[in-house]
mmCIF file of C-alpha atoms in Angstrom:
data_model
loop_
_atom_site.group_PDB
_atom_site.id
_atom_site.type_symbol
_atom_site.label_atom_id
_atom_site.label_comp_id
_atom_site.label_asym_id
_atom_site.label_seq_id
_atom_site.Cartn_x
_atom_site.Cartn_y
_atom_site.Cartn_z
ATOM 1 C CA MET M 658 -11.759 12.502 -15.959
ATOM 2 C CA HIS M 659 -9.771 9.566 -14.598
ATOM 3 C CA SER M 660 -12.563 7.241 -13.579
ATOM 4 C CA GLU M 661 -11.102 4.341 -15.558
ATOM 5 C CA VAL M 662 -8.870 3.603 -12.545
ATOM 6 C CA ASN M 663 -11.506 2.121 -10.283
ATOM 7 C CA PRO M 664 -10.274 0.944 -6.855
ATOM 8 C CA TRP M 665 -13.365 -1.235 -6.376
ATOM 9 C CA SER M 666 -13.236 -3.137 -9.664
ATOM 10 C CA ASN M 667 -12.753 -6.904 -9.594
ATOM 11 C CA ASN M 668 -11.121 -6.810 -13.002
ATOM 12 C CA GLN M 669 -8.070 -4.564 -13.029
ATOM 13 C CA THR M 670 -6.301 -3.804 -16.269
ATOM 14 C CA VAL M 671 -3.882 -1.074 -15.334
ATOM 15 C CA ASP M 672 -1.630 0.511 -17.949
ATOM 16 C CA VAL M 673 1.538 1.060 -15.907
ATOM 17 C CA ASP M 674 3.262 3.453 -18.319
ATOM 18 C CA ARG M 675 0.154 5.589 -18.753
ATOM 19 C CA LEU M 676 -0.370 5.832 -14.989
ATOM 20 C CA PHE M 677 3.258 6.807 -14.434
ATOM 21 C CA ALA M 678 3.108 9.500 -17.108
ATOM 22 C CA GLU M 679 -0.349 10.848 -16.298
ATOM 23 C CA PHE M 680 -0.149 10.897 -12.509
ATOM 24 C CA GLY M 681 3.545 11.471 -11.873
ATOM 25 C CA ILE M 682 4.405 8.119 -10.293
ATOM 26 C CA GLU M 683 8.177 7.562 -10.424
ATOM 27 C CA PRO M 684 10.051 4.299 -11.065
ATOM 28 C CA VAL M 685 11.295 2.812 -7.782
ATOM 29 C CA SER M 686 14.737 1.586 -8.917
ATOM 30 C CA GLU M 687 16.563 4.867 -8.239
ATOM 31 C CA VAL M 688 15.274 5.409 -4.698
ATOM 32 C CA ALA M 689 15.659 1.716 -3.768
ATOM 33 C CA ARG M 690 19.449 2.182 -3.922
ATOM 34 C CA ARG M 691 19.214 4.408 -0.848
ATOM 35 C CA LEU M 692 17.919 1.534 1.299
ATOM 36 C CA PRO M 693 20.354 -0.350 3.567
ATOM 37 C CA GLU M 694 18.946 -3.575 2.086
ATOM 38 C CA VAL M 695 16.772 -3.809 -1.020
ATOM 39 C CA PRO M 696 13.826 -6.165 -0.380
ATOM 40 C CA SER M 697 13.070 -8.927 -2.887
ATOM 41 C CA PHE M 698 9.820 -7.260 -3.992
ATOM 42 C CA MET M 699 11.872 -4.299 -5.259
ATOM 43 C CA ARG M 700 14.781 -6.360 -6.602
ATOM 44 C CA ARG M 701 12.416 -8.563 -8.598
ATOM 45 C CA GLY M 702 10.403 -5.789 -10.247
ATOM 46 C CA ILE M 703 7.181 -6.456 -8.294
ATOM 47 C CA VAL M 704 7.122 -3.025 -6.661
ATOM 48 C CA VAL M 705 7.619 -0.764 -9.685
ATOM 49 C CA GLY M 706 6.760 2.799 -8.706
ATOM 50 C CA HIS M 707 6.545 5.290 -5.850
ATOM 51 C CA ARG M 708 5.568 8.759 -4.722
ATOM 52 C CA ASP M 709 7.923 10.462 -2.237
ATOM 53 C CA TYR M 710 9.452 7.165 -1.093
ATOM 54 C CA ASN M 711 12.767 8.993 -0.610
ATOM 55 C CA LEU M 712 11.361 10.368 2.683
ATOM 56 C CA VAL M 713 10.815 6.808 3.901
ATOM 57 C CA ALA M 714 14.112 5.471 2.522
ATOM 58 C CA ASP M 715 15.925 8.248 4.410
ATOM 59 C CA ALA M 716 13.989 7.475 7.610
ATOM 60 C CA ILE M 717 14.958 3.796 7.315
ATOM 61 C CA ARG M 718 18.592 4.661 6.667
ATOM 62 C CA ASN M 719 18.807 7.307 9.419
ATOM 63 C CA ARG M 720 16.665 5.309 11.870
ATOM 64 C CA THR M 721 14.231 8.212 12.311
ATOM 65 C CA PRO M 722 10.488 7.728 12.882
ATOM 66 C CA PHE M 723 8.169 6.718 10.059
ATOM 67 C CA HIS M 724 4.815 4.972 9.769
ATOM 68 C CA VAL M 725 3.574 2.213 7.492
ATOM 69 C CA LEU M 726 -0.136 1.705 6.893
ATOM 70 C CA THR M 727 -2.370 -0.471 4.807
ATOM 71 C CA GLY M 728 -6.001 -1.491 4.874
ATOM 72 C CA PHE M 729 -7.952 -4.567 3.815
ATOM 73 C CA MET M 730 -11.573 -4.607 2.742
ATOM 74 C CA PRO M 731 -13.182 -7.622 4.440
ATOM 75 C CA SER M 732 -15.481 -8.604 1.579
ATOM 76 C CA GLY M 733 -14.293 -12.231 1.536
ATOM 77 C CA LEU M 734 -11.537 -14.460 2.875
ATOM 78 C CA PRO M 735 -7.898 -13.439 2.341
ATOM 79 C CA HIS M 736 -6.083 -15.207 -0.495
ATOM 80 C CA LEU M 737 -2.868 -15.263 -2.498
ATOM 81 C CA GLY M 738 -3.615 -11.855 -4.031
ATOM 82 C CA HIS M 739 -3.386 -10.155 -0.617
ATOM 83 C CA LEU M 740 -0.024 -11.614 0.315
ATOM 84 C CA MET M 741 2.223 -9.024 -1.340
ATOM 85 C CA VAL M 742 0.857 -6.004 0.539
ATOM 86 C CA MET M 743 1.014 -7.970 3.798
ATOM 87 C CA LYS M 744 4.689 -8.792 3.184
ATOM 88 C CA GLU M 745 5.492 -5.178 2.277
ATOM 89 C CA VAL M 746 3.954 -3.906 5.520
ATOM 90 C CA VAL M 747 5.764 -6.503 7.644
ATOM 91 C CA TRP M 748 9.084 -5.673 5.945
ATOM 92 C CA HIS M 749 8.666 -1.952 6.664
ATOM 93 C CA VAL M 750 7.796 -2.655 10.296
ATOM 94 C CA ARG M 751 11.008 -4.694 10.544
ATOM 95 C CA GLN M 752 12.914 -1.702 9.148
ATOM 96 C CA GLY M 753 11.698 0.357 12.111
ATOM 97 C CA GLY M 754 8.302 1.609 10.928
ATOM 98 C CA ASN M 755 5.297 2.048 13.222
ATOM 99 C CA GLY M 756 2.805 -0.449 11.780
ATOM 100 C CA TYR M 757 -0.900 0.318 11.264
ATOM 101 C CA VAL M 758 -3.517 -1.875 9.607
ATOM 102 C CA ALA M 759 -7.127 -0.855 9.061
ATOM 103 C CA VAL M 760 -9.898 -3.364 8.499
ATOM 104 C CA ALA M 761 -12.031 -1.374 6.046
ATOM 105 C CA ASP M 762 -15.403 -2.635 7.259
ATOM 106 C CA ARG M 763 -17.153 0.677 6.506
ATOM 107 C CA GLU M 764 -16.002 0.315 2.886
ATOM 108 C CA ALA M 765 -17.065 -3.364 2.652
ATOM 109 C CA HIS M 766 -20.486 -2.516 4.102
ATOM 110 C CA ALA M 767 -21.011 0.559 1.860
ATOM 111 C CA VAL M 768 -19.566 -0.738 -1.423
ATOM 112 C CA ARG M 769 -20.177 -4.492 -1.269
ATOM 113 C CA GLY M 770 -23.159 -4.645 1.100
ATOM 114 C CA ILE M 771 -21.347 -7.046 3.482
ATOM 115 C CA SER M 772 -23.057 -7.359 6.874
ATOM 116 C CA TRP M 773 -21.186 -6.020 9.929
ATOM 117 C CA GLU M 774 -21.054 -9.525 11.348
ATOM 118 C CA LYS M 775 -19.426 -10.910 8.182
ATOM 119 C CA CYS M 776 -17.017 -7.939 8.093
ATOM 120 C CA ARG M 777 -15.886 -8.907 11.583
ATOM 121 C CA GLU M 778 -15.522 -12.577 10.648
ATOM 122 C CA TYR M 779 -13.527 -11.895 7.453
ATOM 123 C CA GLY M 780 -11.536 -9.118 9.132
ATOM 124 C CA LYS M 781 -10.327 -11.554 11.764
ATOM 125 C CA GLU M 782 -8.880 -13.822 9.045
ATOM 126 C CA TYR M 783 -6.905 -10.929 7.499
ATOM 127 C CA LEU M 784 -5.533 -9.992 10.909
ATOM 128 C CA LYS M 785 -4.567 -13.598 11.667
ATOM 129 C CA ALA M 786 -2.619 -13.774 8.394
ATOM 130 C CA LEU M 787 -0.855 -10.479 9.118
ATOM 131 C CA TYR M 788 0.137 -11.468 12.641
ATOM 132 C CA ALA M 789 1.248 -14.878 11.344
ATOM 133 C CA LEU M 790 3.540 -13.180 8.816
ATOM 134 C CA GLY M 791 5.149 -11.197 11.643
ATOM 135 C CA PHE M 792 3.188 -7.941 11.759
ATOM 136 C CA GLU M 793 3.599 -5.862 14.888
ATOM 137 C CA GLY M 794 1.710 -2.641 15.452
ATOM 138 C CA LYS M 795 -1.810 -1.265 15.760
ATOM 139 C CA THR M 796 -4.846 -2.763 14.061
ATOM 140 C CA TYR M 797 -8.428 -1.510 14.121
ATOM 141 C CA TYR M 798 -11.835 -1.751 12.474
ATOM 142 C CA GLN M 799 -12.907 1.514 10.843
ATOM 143 C CA SER M 800 -16.378 1.315 12.372
ATOM 144 C CA ARG M 801 -14.983 1.120 15.925
ATOM 145 C CA ASN M 802 -12.354 3.852 15.783
ATOM 146 C CA ASP M 803 -13.911 7.124 16.983
ATOM 147 C CA ARG M 804 -10.782 9.241 16.507
ATOM 148 C CA LEU M 805 -10.609 7.979 12.929
ATOM 149 C CA LYS M 806 -14.234 8.980 12.323
ATOM 150 C CA ASP M 807 -13.566 12.472 13.718
ATOM 151 C CA LEU M 808 -10.537 12.806 11.436
ATOM 152 C CA ALA M 809 -12.648 11.631 8.477
ATOM 153 C CA PHE M 810 -15.188 14.361 9.263
ATOM 154 C CA GLU M 811 -12.414 16.967 9.397
ATOM 155 C CA ALA M 812 -10.985 15.657 6.092
ATOM 156 C CA SER M 813 -14.435 15.855 4.473
ATOM 157 C CA THR M 814 -14.415 19.647 4.964
ATOM 158 C CA LYS M 815 -11.662 19.753 2.314
ATOM 159 C CA VAL M 816 -13.346 17.612 -0.371
ATOM 160 C CA ASN M 817 -16.348 18.357 -2.563
ATOM 161 C CA PHE M 818 -18.447 16.085 -4.744
ATOM 162 C CA SER M 819 -17.049 17.374 -8.033
ATOM 163 C CA GLU M 820 -13.600 16.149 -6.944
ATOM 164 C CA LEU M 821 -14.989 12.704 -6.130
ATOM 165 C CA ALA M 822 -16.705 12.654 -9.520
ATOM 166 C CA ALA M 823 -13.432 13.562 -11.272
ATOM 167 C CA ILE M 824 -11.307 11.048 -9.351
ATOM 168 C CA TYR M 825 -13.673 8.085 -9.033
ATOM 169 C CA GLY M 826 -16.330 8.695 -11.639
ATOM 170 C CA PHE M 827 -19.011 9.120 -8.944
ATOM 171 C CA GLY M 828 -22.383 10.236 -10.309
ATOM 172 C CA PRO M 829 -25.863 11.133 -9.059
ATOM 173 C CA GLU M 830 -26.549 7.435 -8.351
ATOM 174 C CA THR M 831 -23.518 7.022 -6.019
ATOM 175 C CA SER M 832 -24.628 6.444 -2.434
ATOM 176 C CA LEU M 833 -23.531 8.821 0.294
ATOM 177 C CA SER M 834 -22.127 5.875 2.237
ATOM 178 C CA HIS M 835 -19.711 5.182 -0.644
ATOM 179 C CA ALA M 836 -18.455 8.773 -0.384
ATOM 180 C CA VAL M 837 -18.173 8.400 3.402
ATOM 181 C CA SER M 838 -16.146 5.202 2.961
ATOM 182 C CA VAL M 839 -13.741 7.086 0.637
ATOM 183 C CA ILE M 840 -13.188 9.873 3.151
ATOM 184 C CA THR M 841 -12.761 7.267 5.905
ATOM 185 C CA GLN M 842 -9.968 5.770 3.803
ATOM 186 C CA VAL M 843 -8.329 9.188 3.549
ATOM 187 C CA ALA M 844 -8.487 9.339 7.351
ATOM 188 C CA ASP M 845 -6.977 5.821 7.582
ATOM 189 C CA ILE M 846 -3.931 6.986 5.620
ATOM 190 C CA LEU M 847 -3.493 10.046 7.866
ATOM 191 C CA PHE M 848 -4.399 8.300 11.119
ATOM 192 C CA PRO M 849 -0.871 7.088 12.070
ATOM 193 C CA GLN M 850 0.295 10.736 12.110
ATOM 194 C CA LEU M 851 -2.644 11.707 14.315
ATOM 195 C CA ASP M 852 -2.015 8.760 16.621
ATOM 196 C CA ALA M 853 1.795 8.719 16.895
ATOM 197 C CA GLY M 854 2.810 12.156 15.627
ATOM 198 C CA PRO M 855 3.638 13.556 12.179
ATOM 199 C CA ALA M 856 6.248 11.512 10.310
ATOM 200 C CA PRO M 857 6.721 10.207 6.772
ATOM 201 C CA THR M 858 4.111 7.520 6.113
ATOM 202 C CA ILE M 859 4.396 4.752 3.539
ATOM 203 C CA VAL M 860 1.260 3.190 2.067
ATOM 204 C CA PRO M 861 2.045 0.138 -0.118
ATOM 205 C CA VAL M 862 -0.706 -0.340 -2.720
ATOM 206 C CA GLY M 863 -1.529 -1.869 -6.076
ATOM 207 C CA LEU M 864 -1.610 0.625 -8.946
ATOM 208 C CA ASP M 865 -5.428 0.559 -8.924
ATOM 209 C CA GLN M 866 -5.454 2.228 -5.480
ATOM 210 C CA ASP M 867 -3.625 5.364 -6.631
ATOM 211 C CA PRO M 868 -6.816 7.510 -6.642
ATOM 212 C CA HIS M 869 -6.984 7.159 -2.827
ATOM 213 C CA ILE M 870 -3.346 8.253 -2.505
ATOM 214 C CA ARG M 871 -3.814 11.313 -4.750
ATOM 215 C CA LEU M 872 -6.912 12.404 -2.856
ATOM 216 C CA THR M 873 -5.246 11.935 0.549
ATOM 217 C CA ARG M 874 -2.145 13.902 -0.434
ATOM 218 C CA ASP M 875 -4.433 16.705 -1.573
ATOM 219 C CA VAL M 876 -6.387 16.646 1.719
ATOM 220 C CA ALA M 877 -3.193 16.466 3.820
ATOM 221 C CA TYR M 878 -1.923 19.555 1.998
ATOM 222 C CA LYS M 879 -5.208 21.424 2.519
ATOM 223 C CA LEU M 880 -5.261 20.571 6.238
ATOM 224 C CA ARG M 881 -1.877 22.268 6.758
ATOM 225 C CA GLN M 882 -1.879 25.808 8.200
ATOM 226 C CA PHE M 883 1.328 26.827 6.387
ATOM 227 C CA THR M 884 3.330 26.099 3.268
ATOM 228 C CA VAL M 885 7.116 26.371 3.417
ATOM 229 C CA GLU M 886 8.662 27.409 0.104
ATOM 230 C CA ASP M 887 12.290 27.727 -0.966
ATOM 231 C CA ARG M 888 12.623 31.099 -2.743
ATOM 232 C CA GLY M 889 16.348 30.779 -3.491
ATOM 233 C CA ASP M 890 17.800 33.456 -1.219
ATOM 234 C CA HIS M 891 15.243 32.834 1.561
ATOM 235 C CA ILE M 892 12.647 30.395 2.867
ATOM 236 C CA SER M 893 9.100 31.770 2.815
ATOM 237 C CA VAL M 894 6.638 30.476 5.434
ATOM 238 C CA ARG M 895 3.201 31.284 4.034
ATOM 239 C CA SER M 896 -0.050 31.137 5.961
ATOM 240 C CA LYS M 897 -2.950 29.296 4.348
ATOM 241 C CA ASN M 898 -5.434 29.470 7.203
ATOM 242 C CA ALA M 899 -3.112 29.778 10.217
ATOM 243 C CA PRO M 900 -4.248 31.811 13.223
ATOM 244 C CA GLU M 901 -2.429 35.147 13.508
ATOM 245 C CA GLU M 902 -0.706 34.036 16.740
ATOM 246 C CA ALA M 903 0.781 31.023 14.888
ATOM 247 C CA LEU M 904 2.295 33.362 12.285
ATOM 248 C CA GLU M 905 3.656 35.500 15.124
ATOM 249 C CA ALA M 906 5.165 32.346 16.701
ATOM 250 C CA VAL M 907 6.956 31.574 13.419
ATOM 251 C CA HIS M 908 8.398 35.100 13.379
ATOM 252 C CA ARG M 909 9.576 34.756 17.023
ATOM 253 C CA THR M 910 11.124 31.326 16.408
ATOM 254 C CA PHE M 911 13.496 32.639 13.727
ATOM 255 C CA PRO M 912 15.427 35.694 14.964
ATOM 256 C CA GLY M 913 16.119 38.051 12.079
ATOM 257 C CA SER M 914 13.152 36.823 10.050
ATOM 258 C CA LYS M 915 10.882 39.377 8.360
ATOM 259 C CA LYS M 916 7.133 39.276 8.993
ATOM 260 C CA TYR M 917 4.662 40.490 6.363
ATOM 261 C CA ALA M 918 0.888 40.216 5.986
ATOM 262 C CA GLY M 919 0.349 36.449 5.695
ATOM 263 C CA HIS M 920 3.957 35.278 5.500
ATOM 264 C CA VAL M 921 7.324 35.230 7.241
ATOM 265 C CA ASP M 922 10.629 35.150 5.320
ATOM 266 C CA VAL M 923 13.577 33.347 6.892
ATOM 267 C CA THR M 924 17.208 33.593 5.731
ATOM 268 C CA GLY M 925 20.296 31.535 6.496
ATOM 269 C CA LEU M 926 18.603 28.231 7.397
ATOM 270 C CA PRO M 927 17.971 25.027 5.415
ATOM 271 C CA GLN M 928 14.373 24.409 4.357
ATOM 272 C CA ALA M 929 14.139 21.132 6.317
ATOM 273 C CA ARG M 930 14.986 22.887 9.600
ATOM 274 C CA VAL M 931 12.348 25.564 8.960
ATOM 275 C CA GLU M 932 9.761 22.917 8.006
ATOM 276 C CA ASP M 933 10.314 20.990 11.259
ATOM 277 C CA ALA M 934 9.909 24.104 13.404
ATOM 278 C CA VAL M 935 6.815 25.256 11.499
ATOM 279 C CA ARG M 936 5.238 21.812 11.895
ATOM 280 C CA GLU M 937 5.640 22.023 15.691
ATOM 281 C CA ILE M 938 4.175 25.530 15.787
ATOM 282 C CA GLU M 939 1.233 24.337 13.722
ATOM 283 C CA ILE M 940 0.500 21.461 16.124
ATOM 284 C CA ALA M 941 0.823 23.795 19.129
ATOM 285 C CA HIS M 942 -1.879 25.966 17.536
ATOM 286 C CA GLY M 943 -4.406 23.203 16.934
ATOM 287 C CA GLY M 944 -3.215 22.069 13.480
ATOM 288 C CA PHE M 945 -2.212 18.602 12.294
ATOM 289 C CA GLY M 946 1.225 19.207 10.756
ATOM 290 C CA PHE M 947 0.752 16.265 8.381
ATOM 291 C CA TYR M 948 3.446 15.037 6.034
ATOM 292 C CA LEU M 949 2.005 14.200 2.619
ATOM 293 C CA PRO M 950 1.794 10.388 2.618
ATOM 294 C CA SER M 951 4.214 8.403 0.445
ATOM 295 C CA SER M 952 3.267 5.332 -1.559
ATOM 296 C CA THR M 953 4.782 2.385 -3.380
ATOM 297 C CA TYR M 954 3.013 0.599 -6.241
ATOM 298 C CA HIS M 955 3.224 -3.094 -7.031
ATOM 299 C CA ILE M 956 2.138 -4.921 -10.142
ATOM 300 C CA PHE M 957 -0.518 -7.611 -9.793
ATOM 301 C CA MET M 958 0.382 -11.245 -9.808
ATOM 302 C CA PRO M 959 -1.627 -12.837 -12.630
ATOM 303 C CA GLY M 960 -4.197 -15.498 -11.795
ATOM 304 C CA LEU M 961 -3.208 -19.167 -11.899
ATOM 305 C CA GLN M 962 -5.239 -19.487 -15.107
ATOM 306 C CA GLY M 963 -3.515 -16.471 -16.666
ATOM 307 C CA GLY M 964 -5.513 -13.228 -16.840
ATOM 308 C CA LYS M 965 -6.428 -11.372 -13.669
ATOM 309 C CA MET M 966 -6.428 -12.815 -10.183
ATOM 310 C CA SER M 967 -9.907 -12.169 -8.824
ATOM 311 C CA SER M 968 -11.997 -13.437 -5.934
ATOM 312 C CA SER M 969 -14.843 -13.838 -8.427
ATOM 313 C CA VAL M 970 -12.751 -16.419 -10.353
ATOM 314 C CA PRO M 971 -12.006 -19.168 -7.783
ATOM 315 C CA GLU M 972 -9.519 -21.002 -10.066
ATOM 316 C CA SER M 973 -7.330 -17.886 -10.287
ATOM 317 C CA SER M 974 -6.179 -18.040 -6.677
ATOM 318 C CA PHE M 975 -6.324 -20.008 -3.437
ATOM 319 C CA GLY M 976 -7.228 -19.131 0.137
ATOM 320 C CA PHE M 977 -4.954 -19.749 3.102
ATOM 321 C CA TYR M 978 -7.179 -22.454 4.599
ATOM 322 C CA GLU M 979 -8.148 -24.143 1.349
ATOM 323 C CA SER M 980 -8.036 -27.949 1.248
ATOM 324 C CA ASP M 981 -4.873 -29.695 0.004
ATOM 325 C CA LYS M 982 -6.948 -31.399 -2.682
ATOM 326 C CA SER M 983 -8.237 -28.101 -4.042
ATOM 327 C CA ILE M 984 -4.782 -26.462 -3.989
ATOM 328 C CA ARG M 985 -3.199 -29.455 -5.734
ATOM 329 C CA LYS M 986 -5.867 -29.228 -8.438
ATOM 330 C CA LYS M 987 -5.337 -25.479 -8.961
ATOM 331 C CA VAL M 988 -1.524 -25.598 -9.084
ATOM 332 C CA MET M 989 -1.416 -28.669 -11.331
ATOM 333 C CA ALA M 990 -3.965 -27.043 -13.705
ATOM 334 C CA ALA M 991 -2.210 -23.654 -13.714
ATOM 335 C CA LYS M 992 -1.372 -21.990 -17.032
ATOM 336 C CA THR M 993 2.317 -22.304 -17.891
ATOM 337 C CA GLY M 994 4.694 -20.797 -20.409
ATOM 338 C CA GLY M 995 5.460 -24.223 -21.839
ATOM 339 C CA ARG M 996 5.479 -25.254 -25.502
ATOM 340 C CA MET M 997 2.852 -27.280 -27.334
ATOM 341 C CA THR M 998 4.830 -30.540 -27.192
ATOM 342 C CA LEU M 999 7.487 -32.027 -24.944
ATOM 343 C CA GLU M 1000 9.890 -32.205 -27.907
ATOM 344 C CA GLU M 1001 9.437 -28.472 -28.547
ATOM 345 C CA GLN M 1002 9.855 -27.728 -24.846
ATOM 346 C CA LYS M 1003 13.212 -29.547 -24.764
ATOM 347 C CA ARG M 1004 14.380 -27.860 -27.963
ATOM 348 C CA LEU M 1005 13.135 -24.289 -27.413
ATOM 349 C CA GLY M 1006 12.753 -24.146 -23.630
ATOM 350 C CA GLY M 1007 9.856 -22.633 -21.718
ATOM 351 C CA GLU M 1008 8.849 -18.969 -21.351
ATOM 352 C CA PRO M 1009 8.920 -18.200 -17.624
ATOM 353 C CA ASP M 1010 7.619 -14.627 -17.922
ATOM 354 C CA ALA M 1011 4.408 -15.931 -19.491
ATOM 355 C CA CYS M 1012 4.021 -18.661 -16.837
ATOM 356 C CA SER M 1013 1.789 -18.275 -13.794
ATOM 357 C CA VAL M 1014 3.719 -21.049 -12.007
ATOM 358 C CA TYR M 1015 7.060 -19.281 -12.433
ATOM 359 C CA LEU M 1016 5.473 -16.000 -11.306
ATOM 360 C CA LEU M 1017 4.034 -17.724 -8.222
ATOM 361 C CA ASN M 1018 7.635 -18.609 -7.322
ATOM 362 C CA LEU M 1019 8.898 -15.115 -8.189
ATOM 363 C CA PHE M 1020 6.264 -13.377 -6.054
ATOM 364 C CA HIS M 1021 6.074 -15.690 -3.074
ATOM 365 C CA MET M 1022 7.417 -19.225 -3.060
ATOM 366 C CA LEU M 1023 11.157 -18.813 -3.648
ATOM 367 C CA GLU M 1024 12.847 -16.434 -1.214
ATOM 368 C CA ASP M 1025 16.343 -17.165 -2.538
ATOM 369 C CA ASP M 1026 17.332 -15.218 -5.680
ATOM 370 C CA VAL M 1027 19.888 -17.871 -6.614
ATOM 371 C CA GLU M 1028 17.238 -20.620 -6.531
ATOM 372 C CA LEU M 1029 14.880 -18.447 -8.573
ATOM 373 C CA ALA M 1030 17.590 -17.800 -11.188
ATOM 374 C CA ASP M 1031 18.258 -21.540 -11.348
ATOM 375 C CA LEU M 1032 14.554 -22.267 -11.854
ATOM 376 C CA ARG M 1033 14.489 -19.758 -14.694
ATOM 377 C CA ARG M 1034 17.624 -21.267 -16.290
ATOM 378 C CA ARG M 1035 16.236 -24.830 -16.101
ATOM 379 C CA CYS M 1036 12.968 -23.645 -17.672
ATOM 380 C CA GLU M 1037 14.531 -21.648 -20.513
ATOM 381 C CA SER M 1038 17.038 -24.378 -21.353
ATOM 382 C CA GLY M 1039 14.293 -27.000 -21.700
ATOM 383 C CA GLU M 1040 15.839 -29.054 -18.883
ATOM 384 C CA LEU M 1041 12.687 -28.647 -16.721
ATOM 385 C CA THR M 1042 9.286 -29.836 -17.913
ATOM 386 C CA CYS M 1043 6.139 -28.012 -16.843
ATOM 387 C CA GLY M 1044 4.844 -31.098 -15.049
ATOM 388 C CA GLN M 1045 8.002 -31.374 -12.957
ATOM 389 C CA CYS M 1046 8.017 -27.634 -12.231
ATOM 390 C CA LYS M 1047 4.385 -27.784 -11.044
ATOM 391 C CA LYS M 1048 5.209 -30.665 -8.699
ATOM 392 C CA GLU M 1049 8.146 -28.789 -7.182
ATOM 393 C CA THR M 1050 6.058 -25.625 -6.855
ATOM 394 C CA LEU M 1051 3.152 -27.512 -5.279
ATOM 395 C CA GLU M 1052 5.529 -28.838 -2.584
ATOM 396 C CA ARG M 1053 6.664 -25.273 -1.845
ATOM 397 C CA VAL M 1054 3.056 -24.030 -1.705
ATOM 398 C CA GLN M 1055 2.040 -26.849 0.648
ATOM 399 C CA ALA M 1056 5.007 -26.211 2.954
ATOM 400 C CA PHE M 1057 4.326 -22.466 2.940
ATOM 401 C CA LEU M 1058 0.610 -22.869 3.696
ATOM 402 C CA SER M 1059 1.194 -25.505 6.349
ATOM 403 C CA GLU M 1060 3.527 -23.156 8.240
ATOM 404 C CA LEU M 1061 1.256 -20.135 7.699
ATOM 405 C CA ARG M 1062 -1.821 -21.999 9.007
ATOM 406 C CA ASP M 1063 0.003 -23.157 12.131
ATOM 407 C CA LYS M 1064 1.045 -19.575 12.811
ATOM 408 C CA MET M 1065 -2.444 -18.228 12.023
ATOM 409 C CA ASP M 1066 -3.942 -20.659 14.529
ATOM 410 C CA SER M 1067 -1.405 -19.628 17.162
ATOM 411 C CA VAL M 1068 -2.137 -15.875 16.789
ATOM 412 C CA GLU M 1069 -5.925 -16.177 16.670
ATOM 413 C CA HIS M 1070 -6.182 -14.627 20.156
ATOM 414 C CA LEU M 1071 -4.443 -11.443 18.867
ATOM 415 C CA ALA M 1072 -6.990 -11.062 16.060
ATOM 416 C CA GLU M 1073 -9.850 -11.664 18.528
ATOM 417 C CA GLU M 1074 -8.657 -8.817 20.758
ATOM 418 C CA VAL M 1075 -8.755 -6.144 18.042
#
């Protein structure tokens, strides 16, 4: 039972190594080398793991279609902790991905008891921030997307309660609406392929959201009519629940193939070519032809006070429209990796990896790797005091927020139209 990874918890303590080992998440460094340009969130060790990202890296490199999707639960105003996923989505859109963002209002209403009106109000703020950061693509509220709801219903035919209990720790006291919000999220992840056609789909998430990815990959697999397996000397196209005429179409598509009860064996062709043809046949016969969704996993930026960043601990983060006075107070009071005394700091240097101010720069405030390396050097050598570093960082935060707010105000009409 894996219920200790709870996607709805406010207090995440995720053991990265255990998750990698237990659930088969792979380190991202190898596959990142296949990208034409490696984004800072991969270079800097913020995005640490992936599932099937090679499909997306190849699509970026070959300029073939792919989708990128994320969702935000509108249970409060967006803050610093949401920025990384937003940036990851925008970056993938700029690499040629079809962008999709879901406002998970069904989830907020079911899990947090947020009113529909508040969901709409908070959702608008998330969308403003996304558009301000340069997002282009489709956005929707779960509760207003009928095709999504139909897909969720179809997906629910492939999931039973014992699976939800095993994945999420659901018990007899779990409300049905919570289960419905989970299956709606599965549909969110598959929706871009329903809307714009099957293609690799990247879902950037924090490690705590992996249960949703595992469940969706399972459902996507179960919704396929065929599996295509490499048997060494031939490719075997095996029916799971395909109509007989679809199996016949597979046989006709590959001259020289051999048709048996429930499968067709194809020789002399690469697996990828067979998979593409089978996918088209499946769609022509009422199937979905889904690719299993890919995912990347980022570590969480710690709160400004150390520990976890959480909306229930206001000092740990700041909102995008927070007052200058409040932001100044939070940054200047942030936990650093400095020494007990100034003399010690100058002699031993600071410890940037244990410093929330340095990590704020690493995650968001310093785009330039050279500047970041210089900040680290000045800290470790004792040349930079914590007070001076906080002042410099505060200026960056203020400049960043000032620009973001101006942009958010200018794209408000886009968020209103969703």
